[in-house]
Amino acid sequence: NTITVSTATASAAAVGLPAKVALLKGRANYLCIDRLKRELAQGALEGVAARDPLLARLESWALVTRSGDLAEVPGLSDSHALWPKVTSTRDNCLGTRCTHFADCHVVAARREAQAADLVIVNHHLLLADLALKEDGFGDLLGTADAVILDEAHQLPDLATQFFGMQVGSRQLENILLEGRAALLRAGGSLAEIGAAIRAVEAALNAVLAAIAARVDLESVTLALVAALREFATTLGDASREAAVEQVAARAVDRAAALERIALCSDDEGARSSESTGRSFTLGVLPFDIAERFRALTQARPAAWIFTSATLAVPGGDSGDDFSHFAARLGLGDAEALRIASPFDYESQAMLYLPR
């Protein structure tokens, strides 16, 4: 990523157009100050005797970092169990209601990106910005003159996944855990939500059993939807504290997603269920995203440029056909140009075929 930014800056200067360049990562790469403080408080609340040395290192680093990019922390990888505990997602972020909003690293990174002439993002972040205007974080592409998507051959499949929907049992278990923790911090009693939590846990087990038995999932999934909504109502009634209400809202959101998966028609998308024995994931992938993607691009009055070495397939009058790629993204009227490769493969490449 650093090399990419440096190259972009040097390229801009080389053509006489020096530009301010910003690299923006997804929110899951930045430290969430609020969630770090909660993690530290939770350890104190539970009376943990020996502190996690990595958490202690993270706490010290948090006091001096300017970017909040967790890639700066030695020994901490995105697969570490601590990572999701100290980062935020769109679901659990408090946005402008957060007491640390003024110091938020995600807000600062986005503000820097909005002030830049050239912003480098990955496909996932671009799709998120196209489809979602997160509360308090603005719209990165609102004033963009051009959007250039390199390696665009990956986009149809990525967009299909993005516009699809997945809900996993671990997500729901985390909502239950965070609901308990938030209620305790707010001074509430777990007895108030105990029955609702047990109902969700029983419904989760019923879905897991139904997947293993290969029986109809719709009824047990809808029962889980009802249990989640009851949990959200009970949790919200137990406390009006912002963090508690935020967990309740997440439960409502996940319940709505599960309901859409359960009731998805056969011609709307392909439903899937996966199980590892102790957890499960339910999902749906839409068959056609062309209309939705086209609407997103039309909503941004900018030049859209899709580049890749593998966008065309053999065929057509010119010998290359872009229609398959264009049709999948609803770009049927887009102009197309194929530029021959500058590499002399015939004299500079060899192909070895082992016996």
One Martini backbone bead per residue (centre of mass of N, CA, C, O) as a GRO file, in nm:
protein
  355
    1ASN     BB    1   0.057   0.062  -0.021
    2THR     BB    2   0.295   0.256  -0.003
    3ILE     BB    3   0.389   0.214  -0.294
    4THR     BB    4   0.132   0.311  -0.429
    5VAL     BB    5   0.141   0.602  -0.325
    6SER     BB    6   0.422   0.677  -0.428
    7THR     BB    7   0.362   0.622  -0.728
    8ALA     BB    8   0.129   0.824  -0.757
    9THR     BB    9   0.291   1.074  -0.682
   10ALA     BB   10   0.514   1.047  -0.900
   11SER     BB   11   0.326   1.044  -1.147
   12ALA     BB   12   0.201   1.323  -1.104
   13ALA     BB   13   0.474   1.479  -1.119
   14ALA     BB   14   0.568   1.380  -1.408
   15VAL     BB   15   0.301   1.539  -1.545
   16GLY     BB   16   0.261   1.817  -1.376
   17LEU     BB   17   0.048   1.692  -1.131
   18PRO     BB   18   0.046   1.753  -0.834
   19ALA     BB   19  -0.076   1.540  -0.565
   20LYS     BB   20  -0.298   1.452  -0.321
   21VAL     BB   21  -0.252   1.147  -0.146
   22ALA     BB   22  -0.479   0.876  -0.046
   23LEU     BB   23  -0.512   0.607   0.183
   24LEU     BB   24  -0.798   0.388   0.210
   25LYS     BB   25  -0.947   0.198   0.450
   26GLY     BB   26  -1.118  -0.001   0.618
   27ARG     BB   27  -1.253   0.014   0.934
   28ALA     BB   28  -1.112  -0.266   1.028
   29ASN     BB   29  -0.810  -0.112   1.038
   30TYR     BB   30  -0.915   0.062   1.280
   31LEU     BB   31  -0.912   0.199   1.571
   32CYS     BB   32  -1.138   0.174   1.844
   33ILE     BB   33  -1.160   0.354   2.122
   34ASP     BB   34  -1.421   0.254   2.253
   35ARG     BB   35  -1.362  -0.058   2.233
   36LEU     BB   36  -1.101  -0.053   2.393
   37LYS     BB   37  -1.221   0.054   2.658
   38ARG     BB   38  -1.419  -0.180   2.690
   39GLU     BB   39  -1.210  -0.407   2.704
   40LEU     BB   40  -1.066  -0.298   2.954
   41ALA     BB   41  -1.322  -0.287   3.138
   42GLN     BB   42  -1.399  -0.586   3.117
   43GLY     BB   43  -1.147  -0.698   3.256
   44ALA     BB   44  -1.198  -0.547   3.524
   45LEU     BB   45  -1.486  -0.661   3.577
   46GLU     BB   46  -1.374  -0.974   3.569
   47GLY     BB   47  -1.090  -0.992   3.715
   48VAL     BB   48  -0.831  -1.003   3.553
   49ALA     BB   49  -0.518  -1.079   3.641
   50ALA     BB   50  -0.386  -1.132   3.357
   51ARG     BB   51  -0.261  -0.943   3.117
   52ASP     BB   52  -0.257  -0.884   2.798
   53PRO     BB   53   0.024  -0.792   2.631
   54LEU     BB   54  -0.112  -0.693   2.365
   55LEU     BB   55  -0.315  -0.502   2.497
   56ALA     BB   56  -0.101  -0.326   2.635
   57ARG     BB   57   0.038  -0.240   2.370
   58LEU     BB   58  -0.215  -0.113   2.246
   59GLU     BB   59  -0.262   0.101   2.463
   60SER     BB   60   0.007   0.253   2.416
   61TRP     BB   61  -0.026   0.306   2.109
   62ALA     BB   62  -0.294   0.474   2.126
   63LEU     BB   63  -0.143   0.737   2.249
   64VAL     BB   64   0.049   0.787   1.962
   65THR     BB   65  -0.121   0.751   1.731
   66ARG     BB   66  -0.244   0.894   1.422
   67SER     BB   67  -0.399   0.673   1.238
   68GLY     BB   68  -0.491   0.377   1.369
   69ASP     BB   69  -0.329   0.161   1.224
   70LEU     BB   70  -0.290  -0.178   1.297
   71ALA     BB   71  -0.028  -0.231   1.122
   72GLU     BB   72   0.167  -0.094   1.347
   73VAL     BB   73   0.128  -0.355   1.523
   74PRO     BB   74   0.316  -0.573   1.661
   75GLY     BB   75   0.174  -0.902   1.645
   76LEU     BB   76  -0.087  -0.796   1.482
   77SER     BB   77  -0.348  -0.965   1.337
   78ASP     BB   78  -0.654  -1.010   1.167
   79SER     BB   79  -0.676  -1.311   1.317
   80HIS     BB   80  -0.694  -1.203   1.583
   81ALA     BB   81  -0.909  -1.192   1.853
   82LEU     BB   82  -0.866  -0.877   1.911
   83TRP     BB   83  -0.940  -0.720   1.657
   84PRO     BB   84  -1.269  -0.713   1.672
   85LYS     BB   85  -1.263  -0.570   1.967
   86VAL     BB   86  -1.102  -0.285   1.838
   87THR     BB   87  -1.320  -0.269   1.617
   88SER     BB   88  -1.539  -0.160   1.368
   89THR     BB   89  -1.866  -0.160   1.244
   90ARG     BB   90  -2.148  -0.069   1.100
   91ASP     BB   91  -2.321  -0.198   1.330
   92ASN     BB   92  -2.138  -0.096   1.607
   93CYS     BB   93  -2.138   0.192   1.538
   94LEU     BB   94  -2.217   0.515   1.689
   95GLY     BB   95  -2.102   0.755   1.570
   96THR     BB   96  -2.212   1.064   1.676
   97ARG     BB   97  -2.267   0.924   1.971
   98CYS     BB   98  -1.981   0.911   2.026
   99THR     BB   99  -1.744   1.020   2.262
  100HIS     BB  100  -1.496   0.971   2.024
  101PHE     BB  101  -1.553   1.118   1.750
  102ALA     BB  102  -1.330   1.347   1.744
  103ASP     BB  103  -1.096   1.091   1.753
  104CYS     BB  104  -1.158   0.935   1.507
  105HIS     BB  105  -0.991   0.748   1.269
  106VAL     BB  106  -1.202   0.718   1.047
  107VAL     BB  107  -1.272   1.015   1.021
  108ALA     BB  108  -0.984   1.115   0.958
  109ALA     BB  109  -0.938   0.942   0.701
  110ARG     BB  110  -1.182   1.059   0.544
  111ARG     BB  111  -1.103   1.354   0.557
  112GLU     BB  112  -0.838   1.316   0.401
  113ALA     BB  113  -0.969   1.201   0.144
  114GLN     BB  114  -1.155   1.451   0.082
  115ALA     BB  115  -0.881   1.640   0.047
  116ALA     BB  116  -0.798   1.482  -0.190
  117ASP     BB  117  -0.716   1.415  -0.530
  118LEU     BB  118  -0.626   1.110  -0.454
  119VAL     BB  119  -0.792   0.794  -0.408
  120ILE     BB  120  -0.713   0.484  -0.247
  121VAL     BB  121  -0.896   0.184  -0.307
  122ASN     BB  122  -1.088  -0.080  -0.276
  123HIS     BB  123  -1.354  -0.251  -0.386
  124HIS     BB  124  -1.511  -0.277  -0.121
  125LEU     BB  125  -1.507   0.024  -0.041
  126LEU     BB  126  -1.642   0.129  -0.292
  127LEU     BB  127  -1.909  -0.024  -0.263
  128ALA     BB  128  -1.982   0.090   0.012
  129ASP     BB  129  -1.990   0.390  -0.085
  130LEU     BB  130  -2.212   0.350  -0.297
  131ALA     BB  131  -2.441   0.207  -0.101
  132LEU     BB  132  -2.325   0.371   0.158
  133LYS     BB  133  -2.417   0.621   0.410
  134GLU     BB  134  -2.259   0.675   0.675
  135ASP     BB  135  -2.294   0.792   0.971
  136GLY     BB  136  -2.066   1.068   0.973
  137PHE     BB  137  -1.882   0.988   0.686
  138GLY     BB  138  -1.993   1.022   0.421
  139ASP     BB  139  -1.905   1.088   0.065
  140LEU     BB  140  -1.638   1.019  -0.132
  141LEU     BB  141  -1.785   1.058  -0.438
  142GLY     BB  142  -1.935   1.335  -0.456
  143THR     BB  143  -1.661   1.494  -0.617
  144ALA     BB  144  -1.585   1.308  -0.836
  145ASP     BB  145  -1.453   1.295  -1.168
  146ALA     BB  146  -1.317   1.001  -1.125
  147VAL     BB  147  -1.344   0.636  -1.177
  148ILE     BB  148  -1.091   0.385  -1.124
  149LEU     BB  149  -1.094   0.034  -1.223
  150ASP     BB  150  -0.893  -0.201  -1.144
  151GLU     BB  151  -0.935  -0.519  -1.197
  152ALA     BB  152  -1.247  -0.541  -1.313
  153HIS     BB  153  -1.303  -0.853  -1.343
  154GLN     BB  154  -1.386  -0.878  -1.026
  155LEU     BB  155  -1.653  -0.712  -0.987
  156PRO     BB  156  -1.905  -0.892  -1.036
  157ASP     BB  157  -1.849  -1.089  -0.799
  158LEU     BB  158  -1.819  -0.878  -0.572
  159ALA     BB  159  -2.099  -0.748  -0.612
  160THR     BB  160  -2.265  -0.999  -0.557
  161GLN     BB  161  -2.167  -1.031  -0.266
  162PHE     BB  162  -2.243  -0.746  -0.166
  163PHE     BB  163  -2.560  -0.769  -0.250
  164GLY     BB  164  -2.576  -0.970  -0.066
  165MET     BB  165  -2.629  -1.214   0.210
  166GLN     BB  166  -2.509  -1.257   0.557
  167VAL     BB  167  -2.558  -1.492   0.838
  168GLY     BB  168  -2.411  -1.560   1.153
  169SER     BB  169  -2.388  -1.710   1.457
  170ARG     BB  170  -2.152  -1.537   1.566
  171GLN     BB  171  -2.287  -1.267   1.538
  172LEU     BB  172  -2.522  -1.333   1.737
  173GLU     BB  173  -2.346  -1.404   1.982
  174ASN     BB  174  -2.216  -1.120   1.999
  175ILE     BB  175  -2.477  -0.970   2.057
  176LEU     BB  176  -2.531  -1.105   2.326
  177LEU     BB  177  -2.266  -1.024   2.465
  178GLU     BB  178  -2.295  -0.712   2.421
  179GLY     BB  179  -2.562  -0.686   2.568
  180ARG     BB  180  -2.464  -0.766   2.844
  181ALA     BB  181  -2.232  -0.559   2.873
  182ALA     BB  182  -2.399  -0.299   2.827
  183LEU     BB  183  -2.597  -0.343   3.064
  184LEU     BB  184  -2.390  -0.349   3.291
  185ARG     BB  185  -2.270  -0.063   3.236
  186ALA     BB  186  -2.573   0.064   3.280
  187GLY     BB  187  -2.687  -0.097   3.549
  188GLY     BB  188  -2.815  -0.355   3.482
  189SER     BB  189  -3.001  -0.661   3.454
  190LEU     BB  190  -2.979  -0.989   3.338
  191ALA     BB  191  -3.265  -1.087   3.422
  192GLU     BB  192  -3.421  -0.916   3.199
  193ILE     BB  193  -3.272  -1.105   2.947
  194GLY     BB  194  -3.249  -1.414   2.990
  195ALA     BB  195  -3.491  -1.538   2.830
  196ALA     BB  196  -3.417  -1.412   2.552
  197ILE     BB  197  -3.141  -1.546   2.524
  198ARG     BB  198  -3.236  -1.843   2.541
  199ALA     BB  199  -3.414  -1.828   2.287
  200VAL     BB  200  -3.188  -1.772   2.086
  201GLU     BB  201  -3.010  -2.018   2.148
  202ALA     BB  202  -3.227  -2.228   2.071
  203ALA     BB  203  -3.262  -2.128   1.777
  204LEU     BB  204  -2.971  -2.180   1.688
  205ASN     BB  205  -2.977  -2.488   1.739
  206ALA     BB  206  -3.211  -2.547   1.541
  207VAL     BB  207  -3.064  -2.461   1.284
  208LEU     BB  208  -2.822  -2.648   1.309
  209ALA     BB  209  -2.994  -2.911   1.305
  210ALA     BB  210  -3.131  -2.862   1.028
  211ILE     BB  211  -2.874  -2.870   0.859
  212ALA     BB  212  -2.781  -3.156   0.941
  213ALA     BB  213  -3.075  -3.289   0.852
  214ARG     BB  214  -3.187  -3.162   0.588
  215VAL     BB  215  -3.412  -2.954   0.648
  216ASP     BB  216  -3.633  -2.725   0.679
  217LEU     BB  217  -3.537  -2.378   0.737
  218GLU     BB  218  -3.759  -2.163   0.749
  219SER     BB  219  -3.899  -2.200   1.030
  220VAL     BB  220  -3.640  -2.175   1.211
  221THR     BB  221  -3.554  -1.899   1.106
  222LEU     BB  222  -3.816  -1.745   1.188
  223ALA     BB  223  -3.780  -1.810   1.489
  224LEU     BB  224  -3.515  -1.651   1.515
  225VAL     BB  225  -3.630  -1.381   1.435
  226ALA     BB  226  -3.828  -1.358   1.674
  227ALA     BB  227  -3.614  -1.382   1.901
  228LEU     BB  228  -3.447  -1.131   1.823
  229ARG     BB  229  -3.677  -0.922   1.853
  230GLU     BB  230  -3.731  -0.981   2.152
  231PHE     BB  231  -3.450  -0.911   2.251
  232ALA     BB  232  -3.449  -0.616   2.155
  233THR     BB  233  -3.689  -0.524   2.323
  234THR     BB  234  -3.585  -0.608   2.604
  235LEU     BB  235  -3.321  -0.446   2.596
  236GLY     BB  236  -3.449  -0.164   2.547
  237ASP     BB  237  -3.622  -0.173   2.815
  238ALA     BB  238  -3.371  -0.197   3.020
  239SER     BB  239  -3.229   0.040   2.835
  240ARG     BB  240  -3.132   0.387   2.713
  241GLU     BB  241  -2.860   0.341   2.641
  242ALA     BB  242  -2.678   0.375   2.359
  243ALA     BB  243  -2.529   0.096   2.354
  244VAL     BB  244  -2.785  -0.072   2.392
  245GLU     BB  245  -2.950   0.032   2.148
  246GLN     BB  246  -2.740  -0.057   1.938
  247VAL     BB  247  -2.768  -0.364   1.985
  248ALA     BB  248  -3.070  -0.377   1.927
  249ALA     BB  249  -3.046  -0.277   1.632
  250ARG     BB  250  -2.873  -0.513   1.533
  251ALA     BB  251  -3.083  -0.734   1.587
  252VAL     BB  252  -3.292  -0.620   1.389
  253ASP     BB  253  -3.116  -0.629   1.135
  254ARG     BB  254  -3.055  -0.938   1.138
  255ALA     BB  255  -3.348  -1.026   1.129
  256ALA     BB  256  -3.411  -0.901   0.852
  257ALA     BB  257  -3.199  -1.064   0.694
  258LEU     BB  258  -3.308  -1.346   0.763
  259GLU     BB  259  -3.587  -1.303   0.640
  260ARG     BB  260  -3.489  -1.256   0.348
  261ILE     BB  261  -3.357  -1.532   0.317
  262ALA     BB  262  -3.605  -1.715   0.385
  263LEU     BB  263  -3.801  -1.546   0.157
  264CYS     BB  264  -3.656  -1.609  -0.089
  265SER     BB  265  -3.687  -1.645  -0.409
  266ASP     BB  266  -3.596  -1.849  -0.675
  267ASP     BB  267  -3.563  -1.585  -0.884
  268GLU     BB  268  -3.368  -1.394  -0.697
  269GLY     BB  269  -3.185  -1.632  -0.557
  270ALA     BB  270  -2.915  -1.796  -0.389
  271ARG     BB  271  -2.920  -2.019  -0.139
  272SER     BB  272  -2.731  -2.072   0.175
  273SER     BB  273  -2.558  -2.333   0.374
  274GLU     BB  274  -2.334  -2.340   0.661
  275SER     BB  275  -2.129  -2.585   0.847
  276THR     BB  276  -1.904  -2.676   1.138
  277GLY     BB  277  -2.106  -2.783   1.391
  278ARG     BB  278  -2.104  -2.492   1.577
  279SER     BB  279  -2.170  -2.332   1.310
  280PHE     BB  280  -2.333  -2.078   1.096
  281THR     BB  281  -2.439  -1.991   0.747
  282LEU     BB  282  -2.651  -1.759   0.590
  283GLY     BB  283  -2.749  -1.707   0.236
  284VAL     BB  284  -2.754  -1.468  -0.051
  285LEU     BB  285  -2.747  -1.459  -0.414
  286PRO     BB  286  -2.780  -1.272  -0.672
  287PHE     BB  287  -2.839  -1.305  -1.014
  288ASP     BB  288  -2.890  -0.980  -1.053
  289ILE     BB  289  -2.693  -0.653  -1.070
  290ALA     BB  290  -2.717  -0.449  -1.302
  291GLU     BB  291  -2.931  -0.238  -1.211
  292ARG     BB  292  -2.795  -0.155  -0.944
  293PHE     BB  293  -2.518  -0.069  -1.051
  294ARG     BB  294  -2.614   0.141  -1.253
  295ALA     BB  295  -2.751   0.325  -1.042
  296LEU     BB  296  -2.489   0.397  -0.892
  297THR     BB  297  -2.339   0.532  -1.130
  298GLN     BB  298  -2.567   0.742  -1.205
  299ALA     BB  299  -2.550   0.891  -0.917
  300ARG     BB  300  -2.251   0.953  -1.038
  301PRO     BB  301  -2.113   1.234  -1.201
  302ALA     BB  302  -1.880   1.046  -1.366
  303ALA     BB  303  -1.601   0.897  -1.468
  304TRP     BB  304  -1.601   0.558  -1.590
  305ILE     BB  305  -1.323   0.324  -1.542
  306PHE     BB  306  -1.248   0.005  -1.690
  307THR     BB  307  -0.968  -0.209  -1.605
  308SER     BB  308  -0.804  -0.479  -1.794
  309ALA     BB  309  -0.667  -0.780  -1.933
  310THR     BB  310  -0.979  -0.947  -1.890
  311LEU     BB  311  -1.262  -0.828  -2.038
  312ALA     BB  312  -1.235  -0.984  -2.293
  313VAL     BB  313  -1.370  -1.183  -2.555
  314PRO     BB  314  -1.382  -1.375  -2.806
  315GLY     BB  315  -1.509  -1.178  -3.069
  316GLY     BB  316  -1.654  -1.012  -3.290
  317ASP     BB  317  -1.557  -0.781  -3.523
  318SER     BB  318  -1.272  -0.711  -3.358
  319GLY     BB  319  -1.214  -0.991  -3.179
  320ASP     BB  320  -1.359  -0.837  -2.932
  321ASP     BB  321  -1.567  -0.887  -2.630
  322PHE     BB  322  -1.752  -0.682  -2.375
  323SER     BB  323  -2.054  -0.774  -2.316
  324HIS     BB  324  -2.039  -0.956  -2.068
  325PHE     BB  325  -1.932  -0.751  -1.866
  326ALA     BB  326  -2.138  -0.521  -1.919
  327ALA     BB  327  -2.401  -0.682  -1.851
  328ARG     BB  328  -2.341  -0.750  -1.547
  329LEU     BB  329  -2.328  -0.408  -1.490
  330GLY     BB  330  -2.510  -0.231  -1.685
  331LEU     BB  331  -2.297  -0.139  -1.956
  332GLY     BB  332  -2.407  -0.148  -2.263
  333ASP     BB  333  -2.323   0.177  -2.352
  334ALA     BB  334  -2.028   0.146  -2.339
  335GLU     BB  335  -1.721   0.223  -2.409
  336ALA     BB  336  -1.461   0.055  -2.605
  337LEU     BB  337  -1.108  -0.056  -2.548
  338ARG     BB  338  -0.836  -0.211  -2.717
  339ILE     BB  339  -0.502  -0.275  -2.608
  340ALA     BB  340  -0.223  -0.379  -2.695
  341SER     BB  341   0.036  -0.549  -2.606
  342PRO     BB  342   0.382  -0.460  -2.530
  343PHE     BB  343   0.451  -0.760  -2.525
  344ASP     BB  344   0.694  -1.004  -2.644
  345TYR     BB  345   0.607  -1.320  -2.619
  346GLU     BB  346   0.742  -1.486  -2.853
  347SER     BB  347   1.051  -1.386  -2.751
  348GLN     BB  348   0.999  -1.362  -2.406
  349ALA     BB  349   0.864  -1.653  -2.390
  350MET     BB  350   0.795  -1.958  -2.203
  351LEU     BB  351   0.672  -2.302  -2.237
  352TYR     BB  352   0.624  -2.556  -2.000
  353LEU     BB  353   0.588  -2.923  -2.047
  354PRO     BB  354   0.546  -3.171  -1.861
  355ARG     BB  355   0.544  -3.524  -1.875
   0.00000   0.00000   0.00000
